mmCIF file of C-alpha atoms and ligand atoms in Angstrom:
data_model
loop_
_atom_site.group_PDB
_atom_site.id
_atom_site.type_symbol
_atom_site.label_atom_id
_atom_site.label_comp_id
_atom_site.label_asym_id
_atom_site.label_seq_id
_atom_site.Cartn_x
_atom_site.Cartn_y
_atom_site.Cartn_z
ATOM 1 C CA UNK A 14 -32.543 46.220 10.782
ATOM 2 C CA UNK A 15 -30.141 48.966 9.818
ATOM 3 C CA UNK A 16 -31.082 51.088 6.455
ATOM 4 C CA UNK A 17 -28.169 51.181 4.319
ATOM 5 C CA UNK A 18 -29.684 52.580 1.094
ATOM 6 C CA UNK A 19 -32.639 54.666 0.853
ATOM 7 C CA UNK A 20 -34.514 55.587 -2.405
ATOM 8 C CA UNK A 21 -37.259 57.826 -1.900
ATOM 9 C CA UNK A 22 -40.035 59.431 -4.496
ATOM 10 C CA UNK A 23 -37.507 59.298 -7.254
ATOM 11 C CA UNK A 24 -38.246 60.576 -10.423
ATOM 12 C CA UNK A 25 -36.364 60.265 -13.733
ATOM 13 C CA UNK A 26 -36.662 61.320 -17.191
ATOM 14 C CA UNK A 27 -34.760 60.628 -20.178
ATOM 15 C CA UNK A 28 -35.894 63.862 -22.433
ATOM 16 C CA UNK A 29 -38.922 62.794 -23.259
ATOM 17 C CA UNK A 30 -39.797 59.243 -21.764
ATOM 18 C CA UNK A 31 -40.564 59.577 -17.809
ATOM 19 C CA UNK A 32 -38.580 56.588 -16.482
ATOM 20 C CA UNK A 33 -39.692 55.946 -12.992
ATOM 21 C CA UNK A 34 -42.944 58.149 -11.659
ATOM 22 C CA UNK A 35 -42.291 58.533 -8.044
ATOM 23 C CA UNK A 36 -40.412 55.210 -6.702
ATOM 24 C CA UNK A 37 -39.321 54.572 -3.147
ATOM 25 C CA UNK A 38 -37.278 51.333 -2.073
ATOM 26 C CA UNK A 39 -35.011 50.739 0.502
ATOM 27 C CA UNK A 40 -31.946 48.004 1.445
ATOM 28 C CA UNK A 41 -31.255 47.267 4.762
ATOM 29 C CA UNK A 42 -27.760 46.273 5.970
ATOM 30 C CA UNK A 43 -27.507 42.285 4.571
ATOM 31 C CA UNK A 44 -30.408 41.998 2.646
ATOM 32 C CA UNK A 45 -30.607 40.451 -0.781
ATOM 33 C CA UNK A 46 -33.532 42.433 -2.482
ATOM 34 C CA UNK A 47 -34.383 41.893 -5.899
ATOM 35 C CA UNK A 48 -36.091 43.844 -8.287
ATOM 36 C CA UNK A 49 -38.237 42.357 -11.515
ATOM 37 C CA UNK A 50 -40.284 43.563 -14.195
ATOM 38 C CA UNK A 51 -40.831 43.530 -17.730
ATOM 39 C CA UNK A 52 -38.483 45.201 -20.213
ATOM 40 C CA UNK A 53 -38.892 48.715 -19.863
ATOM 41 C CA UNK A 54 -40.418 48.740 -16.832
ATOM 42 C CA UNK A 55 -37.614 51.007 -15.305
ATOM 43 C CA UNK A 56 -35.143 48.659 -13.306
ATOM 44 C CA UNK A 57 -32.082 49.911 -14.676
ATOM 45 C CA UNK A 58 -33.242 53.412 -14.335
ATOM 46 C CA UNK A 59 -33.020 52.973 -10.475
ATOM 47 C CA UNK A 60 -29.464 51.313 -10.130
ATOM 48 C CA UNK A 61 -28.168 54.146 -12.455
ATOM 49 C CA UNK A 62 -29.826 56.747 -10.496
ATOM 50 C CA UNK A 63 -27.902 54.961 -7.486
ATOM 51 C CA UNK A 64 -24.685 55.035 -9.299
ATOM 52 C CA UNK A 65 -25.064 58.267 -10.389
ATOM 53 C CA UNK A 66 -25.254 57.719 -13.792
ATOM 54 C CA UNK A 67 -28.163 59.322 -14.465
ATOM 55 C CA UNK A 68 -29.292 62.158 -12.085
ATOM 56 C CA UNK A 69 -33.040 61.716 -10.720
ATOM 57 C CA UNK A 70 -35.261 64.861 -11.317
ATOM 58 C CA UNK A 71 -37.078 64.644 -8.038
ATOM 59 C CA UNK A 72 -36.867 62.854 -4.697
ATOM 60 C CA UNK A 73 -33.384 61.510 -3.402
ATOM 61 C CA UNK A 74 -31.176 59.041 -2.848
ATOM 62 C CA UNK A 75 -29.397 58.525 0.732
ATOM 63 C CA UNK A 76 -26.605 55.619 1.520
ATOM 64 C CA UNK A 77 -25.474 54.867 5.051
ATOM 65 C CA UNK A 78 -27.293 57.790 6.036
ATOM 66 C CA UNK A 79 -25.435 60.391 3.468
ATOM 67 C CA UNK A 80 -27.018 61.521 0.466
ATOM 68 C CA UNK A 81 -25.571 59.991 -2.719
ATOM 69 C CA UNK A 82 -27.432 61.945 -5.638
ATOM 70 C CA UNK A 83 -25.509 64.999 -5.614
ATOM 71 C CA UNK A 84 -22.389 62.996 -5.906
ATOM 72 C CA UNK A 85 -20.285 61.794 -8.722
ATOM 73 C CA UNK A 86 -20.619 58.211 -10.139
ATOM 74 C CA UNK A 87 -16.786 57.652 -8.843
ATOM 75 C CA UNK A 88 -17.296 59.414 -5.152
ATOM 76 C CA UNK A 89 -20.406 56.739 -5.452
ATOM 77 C CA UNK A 90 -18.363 53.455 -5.628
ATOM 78 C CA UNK A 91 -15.893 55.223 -3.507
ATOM 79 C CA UNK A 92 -18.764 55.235 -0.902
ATOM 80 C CA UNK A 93 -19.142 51.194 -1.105
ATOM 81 C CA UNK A 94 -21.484 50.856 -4.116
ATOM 82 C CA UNK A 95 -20.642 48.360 -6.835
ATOM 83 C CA UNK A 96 -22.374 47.763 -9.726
ATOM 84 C CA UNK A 97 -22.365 45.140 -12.594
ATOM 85 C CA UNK A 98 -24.212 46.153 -15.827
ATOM 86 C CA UNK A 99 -26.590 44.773 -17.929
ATOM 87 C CA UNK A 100 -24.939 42.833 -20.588
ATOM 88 C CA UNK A 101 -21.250 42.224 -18.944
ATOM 89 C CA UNK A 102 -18.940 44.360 -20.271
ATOM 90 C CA UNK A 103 -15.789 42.478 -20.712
ATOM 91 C CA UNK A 104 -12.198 44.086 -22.209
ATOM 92 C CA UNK A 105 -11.945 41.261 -24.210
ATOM 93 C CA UNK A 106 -8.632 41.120 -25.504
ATOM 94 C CA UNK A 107 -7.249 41.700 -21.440
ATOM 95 C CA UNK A 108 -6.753 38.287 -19.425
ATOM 96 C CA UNK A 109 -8.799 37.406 -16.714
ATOM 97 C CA UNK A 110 -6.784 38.591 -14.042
ATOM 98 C CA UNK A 111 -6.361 42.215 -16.146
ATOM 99 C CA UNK A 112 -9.963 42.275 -16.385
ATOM 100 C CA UNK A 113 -10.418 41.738 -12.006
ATOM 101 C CA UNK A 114 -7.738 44.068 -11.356
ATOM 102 C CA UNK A 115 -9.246 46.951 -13.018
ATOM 103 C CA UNK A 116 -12.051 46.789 -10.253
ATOM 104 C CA UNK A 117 -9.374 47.192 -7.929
ATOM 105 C CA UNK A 118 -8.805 50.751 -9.541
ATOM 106 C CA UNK A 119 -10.008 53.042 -6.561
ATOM 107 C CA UNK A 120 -7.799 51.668 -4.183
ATOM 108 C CA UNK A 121 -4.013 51.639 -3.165
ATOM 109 C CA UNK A 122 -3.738 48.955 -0.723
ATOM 110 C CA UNK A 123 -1.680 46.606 -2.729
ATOM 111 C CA UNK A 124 -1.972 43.751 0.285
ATOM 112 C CA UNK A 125 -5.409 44.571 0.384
ATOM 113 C CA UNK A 126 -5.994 43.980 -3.204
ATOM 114 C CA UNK A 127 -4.214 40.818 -3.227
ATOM 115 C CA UNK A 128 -6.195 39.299 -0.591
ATOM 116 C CA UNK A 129 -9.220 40.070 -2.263
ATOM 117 C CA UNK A 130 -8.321 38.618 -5.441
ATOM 118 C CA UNK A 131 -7.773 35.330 -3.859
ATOM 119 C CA UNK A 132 -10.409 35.519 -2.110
ATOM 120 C CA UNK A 133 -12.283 35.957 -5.818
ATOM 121 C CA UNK A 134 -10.821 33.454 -7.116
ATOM 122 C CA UNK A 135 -11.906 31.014 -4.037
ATOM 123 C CA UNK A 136 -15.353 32.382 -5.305
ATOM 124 C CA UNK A 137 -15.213 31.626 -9.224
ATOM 125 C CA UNK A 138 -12.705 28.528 -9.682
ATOM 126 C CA UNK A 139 -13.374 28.600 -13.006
ATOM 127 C CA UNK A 140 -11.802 32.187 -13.289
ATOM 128 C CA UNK A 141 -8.823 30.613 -11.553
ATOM 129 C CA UNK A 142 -8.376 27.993 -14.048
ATOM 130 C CA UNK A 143 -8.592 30.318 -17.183
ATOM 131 C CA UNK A 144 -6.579 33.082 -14.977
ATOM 132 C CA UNK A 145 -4.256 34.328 -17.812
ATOM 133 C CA UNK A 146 -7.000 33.888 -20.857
ATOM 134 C CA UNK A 147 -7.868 36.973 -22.593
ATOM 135 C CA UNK A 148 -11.894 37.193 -21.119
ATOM 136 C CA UNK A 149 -13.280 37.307 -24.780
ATOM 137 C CA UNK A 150 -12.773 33.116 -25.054
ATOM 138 C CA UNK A 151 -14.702 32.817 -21.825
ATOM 139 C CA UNK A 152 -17.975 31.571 -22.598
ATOM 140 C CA UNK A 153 -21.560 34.254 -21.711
ATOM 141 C CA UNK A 154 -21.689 32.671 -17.502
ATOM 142 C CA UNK A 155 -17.248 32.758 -17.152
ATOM 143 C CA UNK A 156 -18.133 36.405 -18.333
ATOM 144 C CA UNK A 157 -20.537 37.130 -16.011
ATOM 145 C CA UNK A 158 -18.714 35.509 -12.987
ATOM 146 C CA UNK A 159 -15.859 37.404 -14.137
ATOM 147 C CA UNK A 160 -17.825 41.038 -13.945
ATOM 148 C CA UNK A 161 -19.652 39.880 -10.634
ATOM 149 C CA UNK A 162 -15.219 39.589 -9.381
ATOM 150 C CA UNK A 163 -14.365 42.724 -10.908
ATOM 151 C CA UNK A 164 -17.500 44.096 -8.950
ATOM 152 C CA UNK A 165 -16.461 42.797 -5.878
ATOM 153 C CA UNK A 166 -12.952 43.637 -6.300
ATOM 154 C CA UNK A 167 -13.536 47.429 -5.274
ATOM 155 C CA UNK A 168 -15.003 45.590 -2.010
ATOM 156 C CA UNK A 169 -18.423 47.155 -1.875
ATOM 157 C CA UNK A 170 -21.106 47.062 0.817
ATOM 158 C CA UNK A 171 -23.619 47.168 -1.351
ATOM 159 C CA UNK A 172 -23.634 45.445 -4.884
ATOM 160 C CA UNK A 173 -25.919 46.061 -7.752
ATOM 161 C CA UNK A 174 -26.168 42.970 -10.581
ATOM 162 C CA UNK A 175 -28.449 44.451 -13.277
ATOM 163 C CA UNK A 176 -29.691 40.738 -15.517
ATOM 164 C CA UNK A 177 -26.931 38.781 -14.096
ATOM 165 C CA UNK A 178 -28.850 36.158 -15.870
ATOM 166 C CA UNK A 179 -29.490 36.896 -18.976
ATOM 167 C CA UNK A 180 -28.678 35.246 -21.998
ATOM 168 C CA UNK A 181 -26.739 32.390 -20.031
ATOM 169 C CA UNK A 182 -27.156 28.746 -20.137
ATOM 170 C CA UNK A 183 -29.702 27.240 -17.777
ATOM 171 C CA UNK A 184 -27.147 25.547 -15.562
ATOM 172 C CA UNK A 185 -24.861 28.349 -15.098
ATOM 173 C CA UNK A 186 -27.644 30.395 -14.162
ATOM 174 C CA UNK A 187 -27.990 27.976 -11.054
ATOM 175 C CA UNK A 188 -24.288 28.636 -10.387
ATOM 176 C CA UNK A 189 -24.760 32.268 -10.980
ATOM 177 C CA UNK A 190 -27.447 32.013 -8.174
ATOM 178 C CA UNK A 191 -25.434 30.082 -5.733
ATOM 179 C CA UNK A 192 -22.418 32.610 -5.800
ATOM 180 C CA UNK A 193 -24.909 35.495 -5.174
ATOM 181 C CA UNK A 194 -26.613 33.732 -2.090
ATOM 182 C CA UNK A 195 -22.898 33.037 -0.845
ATOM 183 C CA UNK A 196 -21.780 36.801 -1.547
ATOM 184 C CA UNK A 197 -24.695 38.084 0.417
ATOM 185 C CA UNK A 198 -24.051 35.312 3.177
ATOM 186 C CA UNK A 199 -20.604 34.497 3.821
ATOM 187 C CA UNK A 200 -19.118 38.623 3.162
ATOM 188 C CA UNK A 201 -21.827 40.055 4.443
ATOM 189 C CA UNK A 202 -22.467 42.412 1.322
ATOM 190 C CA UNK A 203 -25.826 43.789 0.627
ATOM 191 C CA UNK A 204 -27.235 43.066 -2.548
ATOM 192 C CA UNK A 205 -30.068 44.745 -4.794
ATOM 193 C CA UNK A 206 -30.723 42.383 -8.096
ATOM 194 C CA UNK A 207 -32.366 43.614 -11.103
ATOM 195 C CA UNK A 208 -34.200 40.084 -12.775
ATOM 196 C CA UNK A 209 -36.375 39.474 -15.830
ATOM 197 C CA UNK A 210 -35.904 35.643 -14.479
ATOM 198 C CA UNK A 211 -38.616 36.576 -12.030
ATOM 199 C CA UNK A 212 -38.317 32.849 -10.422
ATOM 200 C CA UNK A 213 -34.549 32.931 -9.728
ATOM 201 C CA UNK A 214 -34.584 36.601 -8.022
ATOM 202 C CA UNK A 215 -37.827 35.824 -6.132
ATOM 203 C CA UNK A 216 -36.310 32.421 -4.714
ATOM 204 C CA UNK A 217 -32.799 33.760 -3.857
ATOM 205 C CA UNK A 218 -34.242 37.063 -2.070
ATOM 206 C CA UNK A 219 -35.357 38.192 1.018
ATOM 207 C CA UNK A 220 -37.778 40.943 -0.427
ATOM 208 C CA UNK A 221 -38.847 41.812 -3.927
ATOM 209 C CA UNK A 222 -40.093 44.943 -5.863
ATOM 210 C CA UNK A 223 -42.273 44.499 -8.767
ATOM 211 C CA UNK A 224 -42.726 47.002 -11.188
ATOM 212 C CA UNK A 225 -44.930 47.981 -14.228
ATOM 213 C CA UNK A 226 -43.696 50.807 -16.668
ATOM 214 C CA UNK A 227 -41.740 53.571 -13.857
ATOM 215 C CA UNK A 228 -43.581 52.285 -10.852
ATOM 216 C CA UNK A 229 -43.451 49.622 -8.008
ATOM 217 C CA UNK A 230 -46.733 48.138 -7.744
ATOM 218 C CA UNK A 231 -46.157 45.072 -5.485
ATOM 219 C CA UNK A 232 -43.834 44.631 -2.518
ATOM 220 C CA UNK A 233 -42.801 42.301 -0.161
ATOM 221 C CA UNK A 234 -41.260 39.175 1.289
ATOM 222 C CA UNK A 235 -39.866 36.928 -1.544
ATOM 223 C CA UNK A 236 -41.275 33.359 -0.460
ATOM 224 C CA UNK A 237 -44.624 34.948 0.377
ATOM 225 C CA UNK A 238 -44.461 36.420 -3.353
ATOM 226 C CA UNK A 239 -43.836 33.321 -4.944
ATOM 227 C CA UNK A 240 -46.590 32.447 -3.569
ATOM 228 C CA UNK A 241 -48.581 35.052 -4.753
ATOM 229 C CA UNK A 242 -51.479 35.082 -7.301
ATOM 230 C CA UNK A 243 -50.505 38.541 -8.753
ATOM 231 C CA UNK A 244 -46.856 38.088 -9.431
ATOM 232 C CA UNK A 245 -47.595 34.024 -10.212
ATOM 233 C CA UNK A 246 -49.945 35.874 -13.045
ATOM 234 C CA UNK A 247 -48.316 38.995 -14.173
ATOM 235 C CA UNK A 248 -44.656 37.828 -13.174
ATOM 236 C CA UNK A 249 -44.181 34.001 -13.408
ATOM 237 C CA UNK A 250 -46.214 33.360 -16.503
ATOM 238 C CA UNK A 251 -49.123 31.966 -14.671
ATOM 239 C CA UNK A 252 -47.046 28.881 -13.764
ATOM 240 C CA UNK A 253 -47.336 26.674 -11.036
ATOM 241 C CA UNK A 254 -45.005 27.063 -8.366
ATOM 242 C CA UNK A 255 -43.861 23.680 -7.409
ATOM 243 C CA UNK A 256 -40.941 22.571 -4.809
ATOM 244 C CA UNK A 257 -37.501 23.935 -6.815
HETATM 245 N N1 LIG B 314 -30.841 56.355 -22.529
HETATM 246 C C1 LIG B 314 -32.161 56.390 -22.666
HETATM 247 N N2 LIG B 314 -32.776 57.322 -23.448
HETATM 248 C C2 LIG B 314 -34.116 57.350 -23.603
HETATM 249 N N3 LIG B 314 -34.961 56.480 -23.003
HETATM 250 C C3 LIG B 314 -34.409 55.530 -22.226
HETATM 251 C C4 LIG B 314 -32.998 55.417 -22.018
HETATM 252 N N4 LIG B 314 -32.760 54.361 -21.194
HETATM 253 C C5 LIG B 314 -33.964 53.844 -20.903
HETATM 254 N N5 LIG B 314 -34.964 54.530 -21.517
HETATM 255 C C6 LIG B 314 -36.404 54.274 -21.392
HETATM 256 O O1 LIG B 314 -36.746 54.356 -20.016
HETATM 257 C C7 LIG B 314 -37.683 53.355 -19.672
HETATM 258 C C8 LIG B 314 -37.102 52.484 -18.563
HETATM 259 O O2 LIG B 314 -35.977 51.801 -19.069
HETATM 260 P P1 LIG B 314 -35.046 50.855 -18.161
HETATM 261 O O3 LIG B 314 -34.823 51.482 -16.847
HETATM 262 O O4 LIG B 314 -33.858 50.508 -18.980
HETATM 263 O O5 LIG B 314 -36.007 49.573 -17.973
HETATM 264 P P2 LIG B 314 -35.665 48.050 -17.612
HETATM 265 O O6 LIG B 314 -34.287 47.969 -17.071
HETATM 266 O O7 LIG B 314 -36.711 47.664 -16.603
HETATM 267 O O8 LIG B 314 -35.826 47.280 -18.885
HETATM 268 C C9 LIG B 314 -37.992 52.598 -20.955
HETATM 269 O O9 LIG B 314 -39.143 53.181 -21.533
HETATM 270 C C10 LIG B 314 -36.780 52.858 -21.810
HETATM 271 O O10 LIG B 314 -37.111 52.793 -23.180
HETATM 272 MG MG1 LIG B 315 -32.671 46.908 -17.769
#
């Protein structure tokens, strides 16, 4: 498989807390690879040292073979990088289709755009039915559907969801799930999930990082995780796995 991003020995510190201690992970070109971890443990930290919005101390970042952590957060997404943040920021008094369209803001092909709006809104139907709402009376999984649309409005090769499932209602998470697996599959875009909902990222992924406090202790193939007696105890509450 091709590497598309490649984040090597990273180190970052926030004055004085030392984020992430020396962390290397890597996407290949159509992977879905997920990240999980306790609060804290330094997820974020790595999609905004890939976005550029915080600037790693040492080790580097690389993204279809170009490094990416000397650039600027825009010349990032401009390279194909997407991200949706923790905790879905809306513009809550814009509609729906406001709130898309402002993904759409680093490019100029109007046809372009359109197409990939429809296409969007093939994606989330529900977006399509509340189309002219302002996004604030969308209920907590609308918003987050919305946000993963806006993402994918800049048309990125490689999206980042940071929680896409937090603080969402149990069966919306399922959809939430669904539309990622399709993203990945049916557009062909790479995705790197950051997951407190251990369970969900390890059964929609094809490899998975675990981390304790600013380092990645366990790696490896998602349904041999699942599977495994570490994560099971230290990530899946000690549950039993059964057939979901
Ligand atoms: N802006 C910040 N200023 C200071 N410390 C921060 C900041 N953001 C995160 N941290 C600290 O960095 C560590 C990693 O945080 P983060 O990457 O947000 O973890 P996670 O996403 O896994 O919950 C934590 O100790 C957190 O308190
Ligand atoms: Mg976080």
């Amino acid at each position: 498989m091709t590497e598309m991003l490649s984040f090597k020995d990273v180190e970052l510190y926030y004055d004085h807390v030392y984020a992430l201690k020396g962390v290397s992970i890597h996407v290949d070109q159509g992977e879905t690879v997920a990240l999980i971890g306790a609060n804290g443990a330094g997820k974020s930290s790595i999609l905004r040292a890939i976005t550029g919005l915080a600037k790693v101390k040492s080790g580097s970042v690389h993204f279809m073979g170009s490094r990416i952590d000397t650039l600027s957060a825009s010349d990032i997404v401009a390279r194909g990088i997407a991200m949706v943040p923790e905790g879905r920021r809306v513009f809550p008094f814009m509609t729906v289709k406001d709130n898309l369209l402002m993904g759409a803001f680093i490019r100029a092909d109007k046809a372009g755009i359109r197409n990939t709006l429809d296409s969007v809104l093939e994606r989330f139907p529900r977006l399509k039915e509340r189309y002219t709402q302002p996004a604030g009376t969308l209920s907590g999984g609308e918003q987050q559907m919305m946000v993963i649309g806006r993402a994918l409005m800049t048309k990125p090769k490689l999206l980042l969801l940071d929680e896409p499932s937090l603080g969402i209602a149990p069966k919306l998470v399922q959809d939430i799930a669904r539309s990622i697996v399709a993203i990945n599959r049916d557009e062909g875009v790479s995705v790197l999930l950051v997951e407190q909902n251990s369970r969900m990222a390890l059964s929609i992924s094809n490899r998975t990082y675990a981390m304790t406090t600013g380092k990645v202790v366990i790696s490896g193939n998602s349904k041999e995780l699942l599977h495994d007696d570490r994560i099971r105890a230290a990530y899946l509450g000690g549950e039993i796995v059964g057939a979901a």
